[in-house]
PDB file of C-alpha atoms in Angstrom:
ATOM      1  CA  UNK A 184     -68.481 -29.869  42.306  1.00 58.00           C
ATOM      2  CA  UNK A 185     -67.195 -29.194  45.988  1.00 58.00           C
ATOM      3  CA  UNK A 186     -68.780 -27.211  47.809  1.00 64.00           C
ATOM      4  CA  UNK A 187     -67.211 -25.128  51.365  1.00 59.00           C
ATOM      5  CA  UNK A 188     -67.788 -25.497  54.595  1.00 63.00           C
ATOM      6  CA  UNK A 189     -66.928 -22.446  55.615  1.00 60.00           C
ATOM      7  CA  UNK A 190     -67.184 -19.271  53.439  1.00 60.00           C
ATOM      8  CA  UNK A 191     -64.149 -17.180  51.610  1.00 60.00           C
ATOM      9  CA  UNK A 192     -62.230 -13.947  53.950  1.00 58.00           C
ATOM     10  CA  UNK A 193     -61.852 -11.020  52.713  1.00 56.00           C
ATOM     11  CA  UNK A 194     -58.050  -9.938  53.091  1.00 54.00           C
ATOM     12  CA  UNK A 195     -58.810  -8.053  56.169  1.00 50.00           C
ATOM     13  CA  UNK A 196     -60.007 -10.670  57.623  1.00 52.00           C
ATOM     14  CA  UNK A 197     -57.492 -13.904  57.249  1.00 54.00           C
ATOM     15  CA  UNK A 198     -55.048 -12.375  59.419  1.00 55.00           C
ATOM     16  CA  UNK A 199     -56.769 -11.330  62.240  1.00 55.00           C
ATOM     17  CA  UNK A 200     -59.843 -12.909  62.007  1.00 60.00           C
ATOM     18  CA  UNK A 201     -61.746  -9.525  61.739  1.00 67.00           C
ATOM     19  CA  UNK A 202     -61.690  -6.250  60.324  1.00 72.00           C
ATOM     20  CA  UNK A 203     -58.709  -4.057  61.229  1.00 73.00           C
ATOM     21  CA  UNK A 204     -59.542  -2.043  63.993  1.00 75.00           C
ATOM     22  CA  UNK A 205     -58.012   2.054  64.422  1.00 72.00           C
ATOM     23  CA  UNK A 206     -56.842   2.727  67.556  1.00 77.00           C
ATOM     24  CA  UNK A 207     -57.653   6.376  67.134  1.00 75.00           C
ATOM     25  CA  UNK A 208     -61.097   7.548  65.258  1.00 69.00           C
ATOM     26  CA  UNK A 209     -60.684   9.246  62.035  1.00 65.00           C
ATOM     27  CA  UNK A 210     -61.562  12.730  61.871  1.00 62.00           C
ATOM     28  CA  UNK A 211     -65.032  13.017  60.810  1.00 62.00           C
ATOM     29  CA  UNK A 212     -64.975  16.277  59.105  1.00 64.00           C
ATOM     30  CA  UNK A 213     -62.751  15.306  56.638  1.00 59.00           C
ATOM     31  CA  UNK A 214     -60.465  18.186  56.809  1.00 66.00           C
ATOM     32  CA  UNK A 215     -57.064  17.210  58.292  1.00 68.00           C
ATOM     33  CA  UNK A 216     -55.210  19.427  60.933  1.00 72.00           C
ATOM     34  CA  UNK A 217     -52.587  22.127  59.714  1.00 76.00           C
ATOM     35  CA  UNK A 218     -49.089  21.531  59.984  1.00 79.00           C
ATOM     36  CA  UNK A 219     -47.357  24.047  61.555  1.00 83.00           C
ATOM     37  CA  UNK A 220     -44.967  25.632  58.600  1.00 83.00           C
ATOM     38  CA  UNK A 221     -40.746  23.463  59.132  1.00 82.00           C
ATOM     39  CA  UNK A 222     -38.465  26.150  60.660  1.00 83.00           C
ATOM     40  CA  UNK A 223     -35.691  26.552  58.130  1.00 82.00           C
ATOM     41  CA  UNK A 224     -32.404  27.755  58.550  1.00 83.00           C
ATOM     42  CA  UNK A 225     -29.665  28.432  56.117  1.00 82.00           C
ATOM     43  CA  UNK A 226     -26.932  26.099  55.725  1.00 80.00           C
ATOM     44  CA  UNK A 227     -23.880  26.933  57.125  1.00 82.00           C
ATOM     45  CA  UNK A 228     -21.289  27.436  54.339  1.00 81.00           C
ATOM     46  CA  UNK A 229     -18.175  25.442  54.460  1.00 81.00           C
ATOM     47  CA  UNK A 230     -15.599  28.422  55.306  1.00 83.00           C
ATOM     48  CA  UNK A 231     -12.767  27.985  51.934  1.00 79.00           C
ATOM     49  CA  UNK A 232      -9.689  27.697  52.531  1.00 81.00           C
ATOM     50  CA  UNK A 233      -7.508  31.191  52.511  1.00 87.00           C
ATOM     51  CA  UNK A 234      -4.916  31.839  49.694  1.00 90.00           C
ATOM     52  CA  UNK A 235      -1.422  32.181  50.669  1.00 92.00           C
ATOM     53  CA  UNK A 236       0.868  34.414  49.597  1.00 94.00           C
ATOM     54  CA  UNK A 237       2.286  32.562  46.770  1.00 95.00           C
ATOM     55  CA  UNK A 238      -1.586  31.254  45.560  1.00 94.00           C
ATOM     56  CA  UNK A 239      -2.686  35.031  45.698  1.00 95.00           C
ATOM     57  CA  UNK A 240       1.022  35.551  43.789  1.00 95.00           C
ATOM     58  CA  UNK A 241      -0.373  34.281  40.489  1.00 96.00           C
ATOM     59  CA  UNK A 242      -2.658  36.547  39.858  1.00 95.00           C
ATOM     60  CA  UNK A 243      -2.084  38.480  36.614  1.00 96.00           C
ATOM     61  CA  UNK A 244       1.384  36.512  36.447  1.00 97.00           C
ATOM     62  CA  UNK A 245       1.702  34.679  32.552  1.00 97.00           C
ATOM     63  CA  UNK A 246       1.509  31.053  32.633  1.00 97.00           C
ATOM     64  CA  UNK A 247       4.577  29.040  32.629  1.00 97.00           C
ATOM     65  CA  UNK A 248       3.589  25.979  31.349  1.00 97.00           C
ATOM     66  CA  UNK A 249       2.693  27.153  28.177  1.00 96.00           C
ATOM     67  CA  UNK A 250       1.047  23.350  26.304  1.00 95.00           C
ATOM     68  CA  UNK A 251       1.346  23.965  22.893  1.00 94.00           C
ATOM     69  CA  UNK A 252      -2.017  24.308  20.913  1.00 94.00           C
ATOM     70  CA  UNK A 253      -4.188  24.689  24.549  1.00 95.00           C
ATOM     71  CA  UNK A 254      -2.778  27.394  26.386  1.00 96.00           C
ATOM     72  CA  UNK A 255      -4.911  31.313  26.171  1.00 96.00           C
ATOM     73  CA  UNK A 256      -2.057  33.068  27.012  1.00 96.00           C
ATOM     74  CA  UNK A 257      -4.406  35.268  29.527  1.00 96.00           C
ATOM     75  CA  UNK A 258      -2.810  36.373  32.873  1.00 96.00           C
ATOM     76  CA  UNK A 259      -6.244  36.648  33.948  1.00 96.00           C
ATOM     77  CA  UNK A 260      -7.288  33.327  34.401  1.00 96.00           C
ATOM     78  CA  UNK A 261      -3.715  32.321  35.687  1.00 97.00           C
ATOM     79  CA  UNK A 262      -4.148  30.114  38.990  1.00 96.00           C
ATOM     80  CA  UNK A 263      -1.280  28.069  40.722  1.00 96.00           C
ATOM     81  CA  UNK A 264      -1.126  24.825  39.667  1.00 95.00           C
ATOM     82  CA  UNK A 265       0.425  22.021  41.979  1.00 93.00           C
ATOM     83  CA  UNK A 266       2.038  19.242  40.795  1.00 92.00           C
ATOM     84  CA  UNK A 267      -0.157  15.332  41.724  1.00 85.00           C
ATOM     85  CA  UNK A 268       1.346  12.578  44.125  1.00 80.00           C
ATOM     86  CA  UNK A 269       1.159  14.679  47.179  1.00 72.00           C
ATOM     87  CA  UNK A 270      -0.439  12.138  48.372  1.00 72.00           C
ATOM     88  CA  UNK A 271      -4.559  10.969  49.103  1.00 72.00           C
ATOM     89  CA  UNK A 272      -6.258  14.205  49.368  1.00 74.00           C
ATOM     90  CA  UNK A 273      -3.775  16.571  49.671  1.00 78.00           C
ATOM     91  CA  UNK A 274      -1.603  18.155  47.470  1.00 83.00           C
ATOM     92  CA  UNK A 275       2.129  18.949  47.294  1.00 86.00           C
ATOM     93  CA  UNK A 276       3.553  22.384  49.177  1.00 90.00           C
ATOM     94  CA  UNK A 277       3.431  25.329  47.055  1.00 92.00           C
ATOM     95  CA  UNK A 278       7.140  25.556  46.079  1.00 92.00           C
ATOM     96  CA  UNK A 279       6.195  23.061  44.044  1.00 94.00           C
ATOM     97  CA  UNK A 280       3.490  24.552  41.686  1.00 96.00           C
ATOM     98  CA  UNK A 281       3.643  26.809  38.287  1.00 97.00           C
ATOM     99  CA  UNK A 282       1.721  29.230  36.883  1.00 98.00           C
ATOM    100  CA  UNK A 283      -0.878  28.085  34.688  1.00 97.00           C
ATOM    101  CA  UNK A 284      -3.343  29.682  32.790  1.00 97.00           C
ATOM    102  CA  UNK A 285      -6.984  28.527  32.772  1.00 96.00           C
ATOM    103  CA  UNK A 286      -6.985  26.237  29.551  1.00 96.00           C
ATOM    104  CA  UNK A 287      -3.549  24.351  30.810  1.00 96.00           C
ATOM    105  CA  UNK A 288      -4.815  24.167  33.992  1.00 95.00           C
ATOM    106  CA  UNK A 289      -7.792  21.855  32.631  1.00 95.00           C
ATOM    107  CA  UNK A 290      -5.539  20.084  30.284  1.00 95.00           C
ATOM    108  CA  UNK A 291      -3.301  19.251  33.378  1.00 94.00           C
ATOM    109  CA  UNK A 292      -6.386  17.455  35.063  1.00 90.00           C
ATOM    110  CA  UNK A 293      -7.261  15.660  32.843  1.00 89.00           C
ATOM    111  CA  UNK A 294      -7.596  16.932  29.285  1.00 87.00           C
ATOM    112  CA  UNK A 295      -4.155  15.271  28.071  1.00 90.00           C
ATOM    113  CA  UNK A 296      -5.446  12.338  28.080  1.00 88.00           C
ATOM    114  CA  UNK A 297      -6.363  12.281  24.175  1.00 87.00           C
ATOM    115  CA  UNK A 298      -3.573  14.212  23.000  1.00 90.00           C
ATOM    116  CA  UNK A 299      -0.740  13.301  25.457  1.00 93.00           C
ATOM    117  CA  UNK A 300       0.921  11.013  27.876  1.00 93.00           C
ATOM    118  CA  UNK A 301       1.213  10.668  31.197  1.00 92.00           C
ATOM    119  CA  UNK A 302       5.261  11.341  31.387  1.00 94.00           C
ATOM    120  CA  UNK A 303       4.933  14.369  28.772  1.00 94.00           C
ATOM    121  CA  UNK A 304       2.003  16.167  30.849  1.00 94.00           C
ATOM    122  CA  UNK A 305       4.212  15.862  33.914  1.00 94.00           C
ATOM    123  CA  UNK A 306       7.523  16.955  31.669  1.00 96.00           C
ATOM    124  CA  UNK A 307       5.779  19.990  30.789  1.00 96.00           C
ATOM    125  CA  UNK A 308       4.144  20.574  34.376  1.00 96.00           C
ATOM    126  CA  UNK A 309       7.934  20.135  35.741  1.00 96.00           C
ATOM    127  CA  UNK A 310       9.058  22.445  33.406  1.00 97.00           C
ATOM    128  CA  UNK A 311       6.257  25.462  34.499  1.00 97.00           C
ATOM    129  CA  UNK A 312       7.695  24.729  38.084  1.00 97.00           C
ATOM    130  CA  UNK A 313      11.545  25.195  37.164  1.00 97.00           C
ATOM    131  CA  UNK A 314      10.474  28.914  35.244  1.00 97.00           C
ATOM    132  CA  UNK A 315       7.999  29.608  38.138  1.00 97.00           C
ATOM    133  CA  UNK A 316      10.417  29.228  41.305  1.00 96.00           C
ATOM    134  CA  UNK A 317      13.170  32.026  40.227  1.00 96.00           C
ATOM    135  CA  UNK A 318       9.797  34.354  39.926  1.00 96.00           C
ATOM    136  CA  UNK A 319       8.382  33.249  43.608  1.00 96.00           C
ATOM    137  CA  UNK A 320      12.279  33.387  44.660  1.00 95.00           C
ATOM    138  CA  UNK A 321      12.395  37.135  42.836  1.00 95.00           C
ATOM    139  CA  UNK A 322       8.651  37.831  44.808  1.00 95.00           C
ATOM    140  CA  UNK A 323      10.390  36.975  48.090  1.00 94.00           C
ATOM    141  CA  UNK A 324       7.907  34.104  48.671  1.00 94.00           C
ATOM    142  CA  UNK A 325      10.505  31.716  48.477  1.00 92.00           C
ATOM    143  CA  UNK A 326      13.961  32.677  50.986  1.00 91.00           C
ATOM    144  CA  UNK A 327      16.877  30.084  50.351  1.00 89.00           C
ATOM    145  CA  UNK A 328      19.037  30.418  53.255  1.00 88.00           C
ATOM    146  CA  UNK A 329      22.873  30.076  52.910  1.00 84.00           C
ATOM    147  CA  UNK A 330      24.474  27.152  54.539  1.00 70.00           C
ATOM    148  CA  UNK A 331      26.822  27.742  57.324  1.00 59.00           C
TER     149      UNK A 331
END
């Protein structure tokens, strides 16, 4: 057997060549020093954006969209619903909208996908616009001028 000339490091030691020295003594009492408590503050709330007059409009209105076999029928829950393709992050103008009731409202973001296509979601979405413009035109949210 082979036998070393010079004896085995401990892990501490092959680095260095010594023990790891602290460049600050540890306290000896064993108690460490109390953190002052982290000065909170409340997060500042993202201020959401206002209603206009035609978003505030469809409350209590009845929904004009109307998807068979989803829609509650409540006038409660009613919210304006734009139409999609306004474009990345935005959303179309609000003359272009209907009245939809909470249940179509989720089926037109998304729920149709098991029970309906693409082109009839946005059929029936086109239609709630055509019933809901005479109603914003009636309101007097939406003014068509006469040409000259």
């Amino acid at each position: 057997m082979l036998q070393r000339k010079t004896p085995l490091r401990s892990k501490t030691q092959m680095k260095s060549g010594g023990p790891i020295k602290r460049s600050t003594p540890i306290k000896s009492d064993g108690q460490a020093k109390p953190r002052p408590p982290i000065k909170r503050t409340a997060m500042k709330k993202t201020p959401r954006p206002k209603l206009t007059k035609i978003q505030q409009s469809a409350r209590g209105q009845d929904c004009t969209v109307r998807v068979p076999g989803v829609c509650n029928f409540n006038p409660e829950t009613t919210v304006l619903g734009h139409l999609n393709g306004g474009g990345m992050s935005s959303k179309h103008h609000d003359m272009f909208a209907a009245y939809v009731c909470s249940d179509c409202h989720a089926w037109l973001d998304g729920g149709y996908v098991k029970t309906a296509t693409r082109v009839d979601r946005d059929l029936l979405h086109l239609q709630g616009v055509i019933k809901t413009q005479p109603i914003l035109i009636e309101l007097g949210l939406i003014i068509i001028s006469e040409a000259a």
